[in-house]
Coordinates of C-alpha atoms and ligand atoms in Angstrom, one line a residue:
F1 CA 4.4 33.2 -1.0
K2 CA 7.3 32.6 1.5
R3 CA 10.3 30.9 0.6
Y4 CA 11.8 28.3 2.8
K5 CA 14.5 29.6 5.0
S6 CA 17.3 27.1 5.0
I7 CA 18.9 26.1 8.2
S8 CA 22.2 25.2 6.3
P9 CA 23.7 27.4 3.6
S10 CA 24.2 24.1 1.6
I11 CA 20.4 24.2 0.9
D12 CA 20.5 27.4 -1.0
K13 CA 23.5 26.1 -2.9
L14 CA 21.7 22.7 -3.8
H15 CA 18.7 24.5 -4.6
S16 CA 20.4 26.3 -7.4
E17 CA 22.0 23.1 -8.6
L18 CA 18.8 21.3 -8.6
S19 CA 17.2 24.4 -10.7
A20 CA 19.9 23.8 -13.1
I21 CA 19.0 20.4 -13.5
V22 CA 15.2 20.0 -13.6
G23 CA 14.4 23.9 -14.5
K24 CA 13.5 26.6 -12.1
K25 CA 9.8 25.8 -12.1
N26 CA 10.4 22.4 -11.3
A27 CA 12.7 23.1 -8.3
V28 CA 10.5 24.8 -5.7
S29 CA 10.6 25.7 -1.9
S30 CA 7.3 27.6 -1.7
L31 CA 5.0 27.0 1.4
A32 CA 2.4 25.5 -0.5
A33 CA 4.6 23.0 -2.2
R34 CA 6.4 22.0 1.1
E35 CA 3.2 21.5 2.9
H36 CA 1.8 19.6 0.0
H37 CA 4.8 17.1 0.6
N38 CA 4.6 17.1 4.3
H39 CA 2.2 14.4 5.1
D40 CA 0.6 11.3 3.6
E41 CA -2.9 9.8 4.4
S42 CA -2.0 8.7 7.8
H43 CA -2.2 10.1 11.4
H44 CA 1.5 10.6 11.2
T45 CA 3.3 13.8 11.4
G46 CA 6.6 15.6 10.9
G47 CA 8.4 18.2 9.0
S48 CA 8.3 19.5 5.5
P49 CA 10.9 19.2 2.9
A50 CA 13.1 22.0 2.2
I51 CA 12.8 21.7 -1.4
V52 CA 10.5 19.7 -3.8
V53 CA 11.6 18.9 -7.2
W54 CA 9.8 17.3 -10.2
P55 CA 12.2 15.7 -12.6
N56 CA 11.2 14.7 -16.0
S57 CA 13.3 11.8 -16.9
V58 CA 15.5 9.1 -15.2
Q59 CA 18.5 11.1 -16.5
E60 CA 17.1 14.1 -14.3
V61 CA 16.4 11.6 -11.3
S62 CA 19.9 10.7 -11.6
E63 CA 21.5 13.9 -11.8
V64 CA 19.3 15.3 -8.9
A65 CA 20.4 12.4 -6.6
R66 CA 23.9 13.0 -7.6
A67 CA 23.7 16.5 -6.3
C68 CA 21.9 15.6 -3.0
Y69 CA 24.6 13.0 -2.8
L70 CA 27.5 15.2 -3.1
N71 CA 25.8 17.8 -0.8
S72 CA 24.9 15.1 1.6
V73 CA 21.2 16.1 1.8
P74 CA 18.7 13.4 2.3
M75 CA 16.1 12.5 -0.5
I76 CA 12.8 11.3 -0.2
P77 CA 10.8 9.8 -3.1
F78 CA 7.2 10.9 -3.6
G79 CA 4.5 8.9 -5.4
T80 CA 1.0 9.8 -5.0
G81 CA 1.2 10.5 -1.1
T82 CA -1.5 7.8 -0.3
G83 CA 0.7 5.7 2.0
L84 CA -0.5 5.0 5.4
E85 CA 2.8 4.7 7.4
G86 CA 4.4 8.3 6.9
G87 CA 6.8 7.2 4.6
V88 CA 7.0 10.5 2.7
I89 CA 7.1 12.6 5.7
P90 CA 10.5 14.2 6.2
K91 CA 12.5 13.6 9.7
T92 CA 15.1 15.9 8.8
E93 CA 16.0 18.5 6.3
S94 CA 15.5 17.0 3.0
V95 CA 14.6 17.2 -0.6
T96 CA 11.4 15.7 -1.7
V97 CA 11.6 14.0 -5.2
N98 CA 8.0 14.2 -6.8
L99 CA 8.0 11.7 -9.5
T100 CA 4.6 12.2 -10.8
N101 CA 5.6 14.0 -14.1
M102 CA 7.3 10.9 -15.3
D103 CA 4.1 9.3 -16.5
A104 CA 4.7 7.2 -19.6
I105 CA 3.3 3.9 -20.4
S106 CA 5.5 2.0 -22.6
D107 CA 6.4 -1.3 -24.0
L108 CA 2.7 -2.9 -23.9
N109 CA 3.4 -6.3 -25.0
I110 CA -0.4 -8.0 -25.2
E111 CA 1.0 -11.1 -26.1
D112 CA 3.1 -11.6 -23.3
F113 CA 0.9 -9.8 -20.7
D114 CA 3.3 -7.1 -19.6
V115 CA 3.8 -3.4 -19.6
R116 CA 6.2 -0.7 -18.5
V117 CA 5.0 2.2 -16.4
Q118 CA 6.8 5.3 -15.1
P119 CA 6.2 6.6 -11.5
G120 CA 3.5 8.9 -12.5
V121 CA 1.2 6.2 -13.7
T122 CA -1.6 5.2 -11.1
R123 CA -3.3 2.0 -11.2
K124 CA -6.4 3.4 -12.6
A125 CA -4.6 5.3 -15.2
L126 CA -3.0 2.2 -16.4
N127 CA -6.3 0.3 -16.5
R128 CA -7.9 3.0 -18.5
E129 CA -5.1 2.9 -20.8
I130 CA -5.2 -0.7 -21.5
R131 CA -9.2 -1.3 -21.2
N132 CA -9.7 -2.3 -24.9
T133 CA -6.7 -5.1 -24.9
G134 CA -8.7 -7.6 -22.9
L135 CA -6.2 -7.1 -20.1
W136 CA -5.9 -5.4 -16.6
F137 CA -3.7 -4.7 -13.7
P138 CA -5.1 -6.2 -10.8
V139 CA -3.3 -4.9 -7.7
D140 CA -5.6 -2.6 -6.1
P141 CA -5.0 -0.5 -2.9
G142 CA -8.0 1.4 -2.1
A143 CA -6.4 4.5 -3.0
D144 CA -5.5 5.5 -6.8
A145 CA -1.7 4.9 -5.9
S146 CA 1.2 5.1 -8.3
I147 CA 2.3 1.7 -9.4
C148 CA 5.9 2.6 -8.4
G149 CA 5.0 3.7 -5.1
M150 CA 3.0 0.4 -4.6
V151 CA 6.1 -1.5 -5.5
A152 CA 8.0 0.7 -2.7
T153 CA 5.5 0.0 -0.1
G154 CA 5.1 -3.7 -1.2
A155 CA 1.3 -3.0 -1.8
S156 CA -1.7 -5.3 -2.3
G157 CA -5.5 -4.9 -2.0
T158 CA -8.7 -6.8 -2.6
N159 CA -7.4 -9.2 -5.5
A160 CA -4.4 -10.4 -4.0
V161 CA -6.0 -13.7 -3.0
R162 CA -6.5 -14.7 -6.7
Y163 CA -3.9 -12.6 -8.6
G164 CA -1.1 -11.9 -6.1
T165 CA 0.4 -8.8 -4.5
I166 CA 2.5 -6.4 -6.2
K167 CA 5.4 -8.7 -5.3
H168 CA 3.9 -11.3 -7.6
N169 CA 3.5 -9.0 -10.3
V170 CA 6.7 -7.2 -11.0
L171 CA 9.0 -8.4 -13.8
N172 CA 11.7 -5.8 -13.6
L173 CA 12.6 -2.5 -12.1
E174 CA 14.8 0.6 -13.1
V175 CA 16.2 2.3 -10.3
V176 CA 18.4 5.1 -9.3
L177 CA 20.6 4.9 -6.4
A178 CA 21.7 7.5 -3.9
D179 CA 24.9 8.4 -5.9
G180 CA 22.8 8.7 -9.2
T181 CA 23.6 5.3 -10.4
I182 CA 21.1 3.9 -12.8
L183 CA 20.4 0.2 -13.2
N184 CA 17.8 -2.6 -14.0
T185 CA 17.2 -4.8 -11.2
G186 CA 16.8 -7.8 -13.6
G187 CA 19.0 -6.4 -16.3
S188 CA 18.2 -4.0 -18.9
K189 CA 14.9 -5.1 -21.1
R190 CA 14.4 -8.4 -19.1
R191 CA 10.7 -9.2 -18.7
C192 CA 10.4 -12.9 -18.5
R193 CA 8.2 -14.5 -15.9
K194 CA 11.0 -16.6 -14.3
S195 CA 14.7 -16.1 -13.9
S196 CA 17.3 -17.8 -11.5
A197 CA 19.9 -15.4 -12.6
G198 CA 21.7 -14.0 -9.5
Y199 CA 20.3 -12.4 -6.5
N200 CA 16.7 -11.0 -6.7
L201 CA 17.2 -7.7 -6.7
T202 CA 13.8 -6.7 -8.0
E203 CA 12.2 -8.0 -4.8
L204 CA 14.9 -6.4 -2.8
F205 CA 13.5 -3.1 -4.0
I206 CA 9.9 -4.3 -3.4
G207 CA 8.9 -2.8 -0.2
S208 CA 12.0 -0.7 0.3
E209 CA 10.1 2.4 1.1
G210 CA 12.2 4.6 -0.7
T211 CA 15.2 3.6 1.5
L212 CA 17.3 1.9 -1.3
G213 CA 16.8 4.3 -4.2
F214 CA 14.2 6.0 -6.5
I215 CA 12.1 3.4 -8.7
T216 CA 11.9 5.2 -12.0
S217 CA 10.0 2.4 -13.9
A218 CA 8.2 -0.8 -13.2
T219 CA 7.8 -3.7 -15.8
V220 CA 4.5 -5.1 -14.5
R221 CA 2.5 -8.3 -15.5
L222 CA -1.1 -8.0 -16.6
H223 CA -4.0 -10.7 -16.5
G224 CA -6.7 -11.5 -19.0
M225 CA -10.1 -10.0 -18.1
P226 CA -12.3 -12.9 -16.7
E227 CA -15.2 -14.0 -19.0
S228 CA -17.7 -13.7 -16.2
T229 CA -17.5 -11.8 -13.0
L230 CA -20.1 -12.0 -10.1
S231 CA -20.3 -10.0 -6.9
A232 CA -22.2 -10.7 -3.6
V233 CA -22.3 -9.7 0.2
C234 CA -23.1 -12.2 2.8
S235 CA -23.6 -11.6 6.4
F236 CA -22.8 -13.8 9.4
P237 CA -23.9 -14.3 13.1
S238 CA -20.3 -13.5 14.3
V239 CA -16.8 -12.5 13.2
Q240 CA -15.8 -15.8 13.8
D241 CA -18.3 -17.4 11.4
A242 CA -17.2 -14.8 8.4
V243 CA -13.7 -15.7 9.0
N244 CA -14.1 -19.4 9.3
T245 CA -16.0 -19.2 6.0
S246 CA -13.1 -17.5 4.4
I247 CA -10.8 -19.9 5.6
Q248 CA -12.8 -23.0 4.4
V249 CA -13.0 -21.3 0.9
L250 CA -9.2 -21.3 0.7
Q251 CA -8.9 -24.8 2.3
Y252 CA -11.4 -26.2 -0.7
S253 CA -8.9 -24.5 -3.0
I254 CA -11.9 -22.3 -4.6
P255 CA -10.1 -19.8 -6.8
I256 CA -12.1 -17.1 -5.3
A257 CA -11.0 -13.4 -6.7
R258 CA -12.1 -11.2 -3.6
I259 CA -13.1 -12.4 -0.2
E260 CA -13.0 -9.0 2.0
F261 CA -14.2 -9.1 5.6
L262 CA -16.1 -6.1 7.4
D263 CA -17.0 -5.8 11.1
N264 CA -20.2 -4.3 12.5
V265 CA -18.6 -0.9 12.9
A266 CA -17.0 -0.9 9.4
I267 CA -20.4 -2.0 7.8
K268 CA -22.3 1.0 9.6
A269 CA -19.6 3.1 8.3
V270 CA -19.7 2.0 4.8
N271 CA -23.3 2.0 4.9
N272 CA -23.5 5.8 5.8
F273 CA -20.6 6.9 3.7
S274 CA -21.4 5.2 0.4
K275 CA -25.3 4.9 0.9
L276 CA -25.6 1.2 0.9
E277 CA -28.0 -0.8 2.7
N278 CA -26.1 -3.6 4.2
K279 CA -27.4 -5.5 7.4
I280 CA -25.2 -4.3 10.4
A281 CA -23.4 -7.7 11.0
P282 CA -20.2 -9.2 10.3
T283 CA -19.9 -9.5 6.4
L284 CA -18.0 -10.9 3.5
F285 CA -17.8 -9.1 0.2
L286 CA -17.2 -11.6 -2.5
E287 CA -16.1 -11.9 -6.1
F288 CA -16.1 -14.6 -8.6
H289 CA -14.0 -14.5 -11.7
G290 CA -14.1 -17.3 -14.4
S291 CA -15.9 -18.8 -17.4
E292 CA -19.7 -18.2 -16.8
A293 CA -19.9 -22.0 -15.7
G294 CA -16.8 -21.8 -13.7
A295 CA -17.9 -18.7 -11.6
K296 CA -21.3 -20.1 -11.1
E297 CA -19.6 -23.5 -9.8
Q298 CA -17.4 -21.3 -7.4
V299 CA -20.6 -19.4 -6.2
N300 CA -22.5 -22.6 -5.4
Q301 CA -19.5 -24.1 -3.5
V302 CA -19.0 -20.7 -1.5
A303 CA -22.6 -20.4 -1.0
E304 CA -22.8 -23.9 0.6
I305 CA -19.8 -23.1 2.9
A306 CA -21.2 -19.8 4.1
A307 CA -24.6 -21.3 4.8
A308 CA -22.9 -24.1 6.9
N309 CA -21.5 -21.3 9.0
G310 CA -24.7 -19.4 9.4
G311 CA -24.3 -17.0 6.3
T312 CA -27.3 -15.3 5.0
Q313 CA -28.1 -15.8 1.2
F314 CA -25.9 -13.8 -1.0
K315 CA -27.2 -10.3 -2.1
W316 CA -26.1 -9.9 -5.6
A317 CA -24.5 -6.9 -7.2
E318 CA -26.5 -7.4 -10.4
T319 CA -25.2 -4.8 -13.0
V320 CA -21.7 -3.3 -13.5
E321 CA -22.7 -0.2 -12.0
E322 CA -23.9 -1.9 -8.6
R323 CA -20.7 -4.0 -8.7
S324 CA -18.4 -1.2 -9.0
K325 CA -20.3 0.8 -6.2
L326 CA -19.9 -2.2 -4.0
W327 CA -16.0 -2.3 -4.5
Q328 CA -15.7 1.5 -4.4
A329 CA -17.4 1.1 -1.0
R330 CA -14.9 -1.2 -0.1
H331 CA -12.1 0.7 -1.4
D332 CA -13.6 4.0 0.6
T333 CA -13.6 2.0 4.0
F334 CA -10.9 3.9 5.4
Y335 CA -12.6 7.2 4.8
A336 CA -15.8 5.6 5.8
L337 CA -14.7 4.8 9.0
L338 CA -12.8 8.4 9.7
A339 CA -16.2 10.0 8.9
L340 CA -17.6 8.4 12.0
K341 CA -15.7 10.8 14.1
P342 CA -15.1 13.9 12.1
G343 CA -11.8 15.7 13.1
N344 CA -10.3 12.3 14.1
K345 CA -7.3 10.7 12.8
G346 CA -7.2 7.0 11.8
Y347 CA -4.3 5.0 13.1
S348 CA -4.2 1.8 10.9
T349 CA -2.9 -1.4 11.8
D350 CA -2.0 -4.1 9.1
V351 CA -1.3 -7.4 10.4
C352 CA -1.1 -10.5 8.4
V353 CA -1.0 -13.9 9.8
P354 CA -1.4 -17.5 8.4
I355 CA -4.9 -17.9 7.8
S356 CA -5.5 -20.8 10.3
Q357 CA -4.4 -18.0 13.1
L358 CA -6.9 -15.4 11.8
P359 CA -9.8 -16.1 14.2
A360 CA -7.4 -16.0 17.0
A361 CA -5.5 -12.6 15.9
I362 CA -8.7 -10.9 15.3
E363 CA -10.3 -11.8 19.0
H364 CA -7.1 -10.7 20.3
S365 CA -7.4 -7.2 18.5
L366 CA -10.8 -6.9 19.6
S367 CA -9.9 -7.5 23.0
I368 CA -7.0 -5.2 22.9
V369 CA -9.0 -2.2 21.4
E370 CA -11.5 -2.8 24.4
K371 CA -8.8 -3.0 26.9
Y372 CA -7.6 0.4 25.7
G373 CA -11.0 2.3 25.1
I374 CA -10.5 2.7 21.4
L375 CA -13.3 3.0 18.7
C376 CA -12.1 0.7 16.1
G377 CA -13.4 -0.6 12.8
I378 CA -12.1 -3.5 10.9
A379 CA -11.7 -4.4 7.5
G380 CA -9.5 -7.2 5.8
H381 CA -8.3 -9.0 3.1
V382 CA -9.1 -12.2 4.9
G383 CA -8.1 -14.5 2.1
D384 CA -4.7 -13.4 2.8
G385 CA -4.9 -13.4 6.6
N386 CA -4.2 -9.6 6.5
Y387 CA -6.6 -7.2 8.3
H388 CA -6.7 -3.7 9.2
C389 CA -8.0 -2.1 12.5
L390 CA -8.3 1.4 12.1
L391 CA -8.0 3.0 15.6
M392 CA -9.8 6.2 15.8
L393 CA -7.8 8.9 17.8
D394 CA -8.3 12.6 18.6
S395 CA -4.6 13.8 18.2
D396 CA -5.3 16.8 20.8
N397 CA -6.1 13.9 23.2
E398 CA -2.8 12.9 24.7
S399 CA -3.9 9.8 26.4
E400 CA -6.0 8.6 23.4
V401 CA -2.7 9.0 21.1
L402 CA -0.6 7.1 23.6
R403 CA -3.4 4.4 23.9
A404 CA -3.8 3.8 20.2
K405 CA -0.2 3.5 19.9
M406 CA 0.1 0.8 22.4
A407 CA -3.0 -1.0 21.4
A408 CA -1.5 -0.9 17.7
E409 CA 1.9 -2.2 19.2
E410 CA 0.3 -5.0 21.0
I411 CA -1.9 -6.1 17.9
G412 CA 1.3 -6.1 15.8
R413 CA 3.3 -8.1 18.6
K414 CA 0.5 -10.7 18.8
A415 CA 0.7 -11.1 15.0
I416 CA 4.4 -11.9 15.1
F417 CA 3.8 -14.3 17.9
L418 CA 1.3 -16.0 15.6
G419 CA 3.7 -16.5 13.1
G420 CA 2.6 -13.5 11.1
S421 CA 3.9 -10.1 10.2
C422 CA 3.2 -6.3 11.9
T423 CA 2.6 -5.4 8.3
G424 CA 1.1 -7.3 5.0
E425 CA 0.9 -4.5 2.8
H426 CA 1.5 -0.9 4.1
G427 CA 4.9 -1.1 5.2
I428 CA 7.0 -0.3 8.0
G429 CA 7.3 3.4 7.6
I430 CA 8.0 5.7 10.8
G431 CA 5.9 3.6 13.4
K432 CA 6.7 0.0 12.9
R433 CA 10.5 0.2 12.9
E434 CA 10.7 -1.3 16.7
L435 CA 8.4 -4.2 15.5
L436 CA 10.5 -4.9 12.5
K437 CA 13.3 -5.9 14.7
E438 CA 10.9 -8.3 16.8
E439 CA 9.7 -9.7 13.7
V440 CA 12.9 -10.6 11.7
G441 CA 15.5 -10.9 14.7
L442 CA 18.8 -9.0 15.0
E443 CA 20.5 -11.4 12.5
T444 CA 18.2 -10.6 9.8
L445 CA 18.2 -7.0 10.6
N446 CA 21.8 -6.8 10.5
V447 CA 21.9 -8.1 7.2
M448 CA 19.2 -5.7 6.0
K449 CA 21.3 -3.1 7.5
G450 CA 24.3 -4.4 5.6
I451 CA 22.6 -4.1 2.2
K452 CA 21.4 -0.7 3.3
N453 CA 24.8 0.4 3.4
V454 CA 25.9 -1.0 0.5
L455 CA 23.4 1.0 -1.6
D456 CA 23.4 4.0 0.3
P457 CA 26.4 4.4 2.4
R458 CA 25.6 7.8 3.3
N459 CA 22.1 6.8 4.6
L460 CA 20.5 9.7 2.4
M461 CA 17.7 7.7 1.0
N462 CA 14.4 8.3 3.1
P463 CA 16.5 8.2 6.5
F464 CA 14.3 7.5 9.6
K465 CA 12.2 5.2 7.8
G466 CA 11.7 1.5 7.4
L467 CA 14.8 0.4 9.2
P468 CA 15.5 1.0 12.8
E469 CA 18.5 3.4 13.2
I470 CA 21.8 2.4 11.9
Ligands
FDA1 C1 -8.2 4.9 1.4 C2 -6.8 4.0 1.3 C3 -6.8 2.8 1.1 C4 -5.7 2.2 1.1 C5 -4.5 2.6 1.1 C6 -4.4 4.1 1.1 C7 -5.5 4.8 1.3 C8 -5.4 6.4 1.4 N1 -3.2 2.1 0.9 C9 -1.9 2.8 1.2 C10 -1.3 3.3 -0.2 O1 -2.4 3.6 -1.3 C11 -0.2 2.4 -0.7 O2 0.7 2.2 0.3 C12 0.4 2.8 -1.9 O3 1.3 1.8 -2.3 C13 1.4 4.2 -1.8 O4 1.5 4.4 -3.0 P1 1.9 6.1 -3.4 O5 2.5 6.1 -4.7 O6 0.8 7.0 -2.9 O7 3.2 6.2 -2.3 P2 3.6 7.3 -1.4 O8 3.9 8.5 -2.2 O9 2.8 7.7 -0.2 O10 4.9 7.0 -0.8 C14 5.0 5.6 0.2 C15 6.4 5.2 0.4 O11 6.9 4.9 -0.8 C16 8.1 5.6 -1.3 N2 8.1 5.9 -2.9 C17 6.9 6.3 -3.3 N3 7.3 6.1 -4.7 C18 8.5 5.9 -4.9 C19 9.3 5.6 -5.9 N4 9.0 5.8 -7.3 N5 10.6 5.0 -5.7 C20 11.1 4.8 -4.3 N6 10.4 4.9 -3.4 C21 8.8 5.5 -3.5 C22 7.9 7.0 -0.4 O12 9.2 7.5 -0.1 C23 7.2 6.5 0.9 O13 8.2 5.7 1.6 C24 -3.3 0.7 0.6 N7 -2.2 -0.1 0.5 C25 -2.2 -1.4 0.3 O14 -1.2 -2.1 0.1 N8 -3.5 -2.1 0.3 C26 -4.7 -1.4 0.5 O15 -5.6 -2.1 0.4 C27 -4.6 0.0 0.7 N9 -5.7 0.5 0.8
PPY2 O1 -8.8 -0.4 2.8 C1 -7.7 -1.2 2.8 O2 -7.8 -2.3 2.7 C2 -6.8 -0.4 3.5 O3 -5.8 -0.9 3.5 C3 -7.0 0.9 4.3 C4 -7.6 0.6 5.4 C5 -6.9 0.7 6.6 C6 -7.5 0.6 7.9 C7 -9.0 0.3 7.9 C8 -9.7 0.2 6.6 C9 -9.1 0.5 5.5
MN3 MN1 -5.8 -3.3 2.7

């Protein structure tokens, strides 16, 4: 294989220093390693890292950070690379720190419903490990992402309407700062449900996208498995009818576990990709958790609301297999949509609005994609007011790339206008830095920059991501 030819001699010096810390085979500049770490699952592109390192412990992460810090070389934390905002893509000559070798699950406290995971632990791996405890970890982005990566992006998924996002499920974080300092955001060994002690540094790191430091372990909450789980699909005459149903379900405070919207394009894509036979119509995928009687009561209430909005009778996923096929199809919607136009890339939007504004926001998004002539499928965690338009684009078609970018920006801007956010769960990454400014305002942005400056004064942690330029 070809070795990386550094543009600065300091990279070669740093490479030997890193090899001394993590071992030669864990500090690599081969083309394969560099290419493996030059993309995520988004349409974003950029460069490759100069060196990739695989530390095996928090001490090694700290020493790696210290070496990069002293050599003034940028660092990029890398989880499972499933991000949708280009967060792991180098924009400058950098060292990528792949944290997946650190994959311990420890401190499982069944009575307290909590556990500690290192960055190599994915949400599925954790759930496999604890399957016999009667507990589970509910935060479920479509991909089998690392839990620490989910913390870094402020992720959520289909269960958030009932169980919260990652933010509501983190109790403490161990982090390594750019200069190698190791700290616990809530204090060493803290794992209580509540604390009013000092500033909330745990939340500061949630959604920090690798720009403040490395998350080297997360203490997260677990939940009891429900006694009864019922899943169903319901289709509606219009997008508005489906969305109104989800708003009313929330207004009645029905503790629904999952309420996911797919538009016609997404349903067609999912049918093809996952071999399902749903009616091509605006659709809700639903799930109810509770005692047997409790789940049934929720079903009756939601069925009544759906019927009042013109919804069809529920089509039930009867068996465990059918149920997991249904939710796997929902989790694969991104790839199902991409498969509609092979060779195309998907530009995903991720707006989140107050639920009362969902109908206006979705209607506006549909008018924007029509205006720009972009093929788009919509999938949404409508119970949270969060939905994604996947804008399909041929990356060789300059006009289409530009039109998709403009459409995504207008969709984000409208959400901000409606009191919402340009990103509910994917993060700012490379593409939404200007929207962040519009969303939070200059004063707030300046405080963010001040915090960044204190934690990372040399701007070495994942530069050109998250925040607009300092
Ligand atoms: C098909 C499909 C479906 C979905 C999604 C992706 C795909 C491909 N996602 C997006 C993605 O799974 C989500 O953003 C994950 O949180 C990313 O976790 P990774 O470990 O892959 O982070 P990845 O390695 O991609 O990194 C993402 C960002 O976090 C930083 N980072 C990663 N690990 C870190 C660590 N230990 N310390 C510090 N920084 C770190 C990186 O530097 C980067 O900026 C998603 N998301 C979502 O919220 N809801 C959803 O429904 C979906 N659905
Ligand atoms: O499936 C999801 O919820 C995602 O976040 C990924 C995605 C993005 C855009 C369209 C469909 C799915
Ligand atoms: Mn999503």
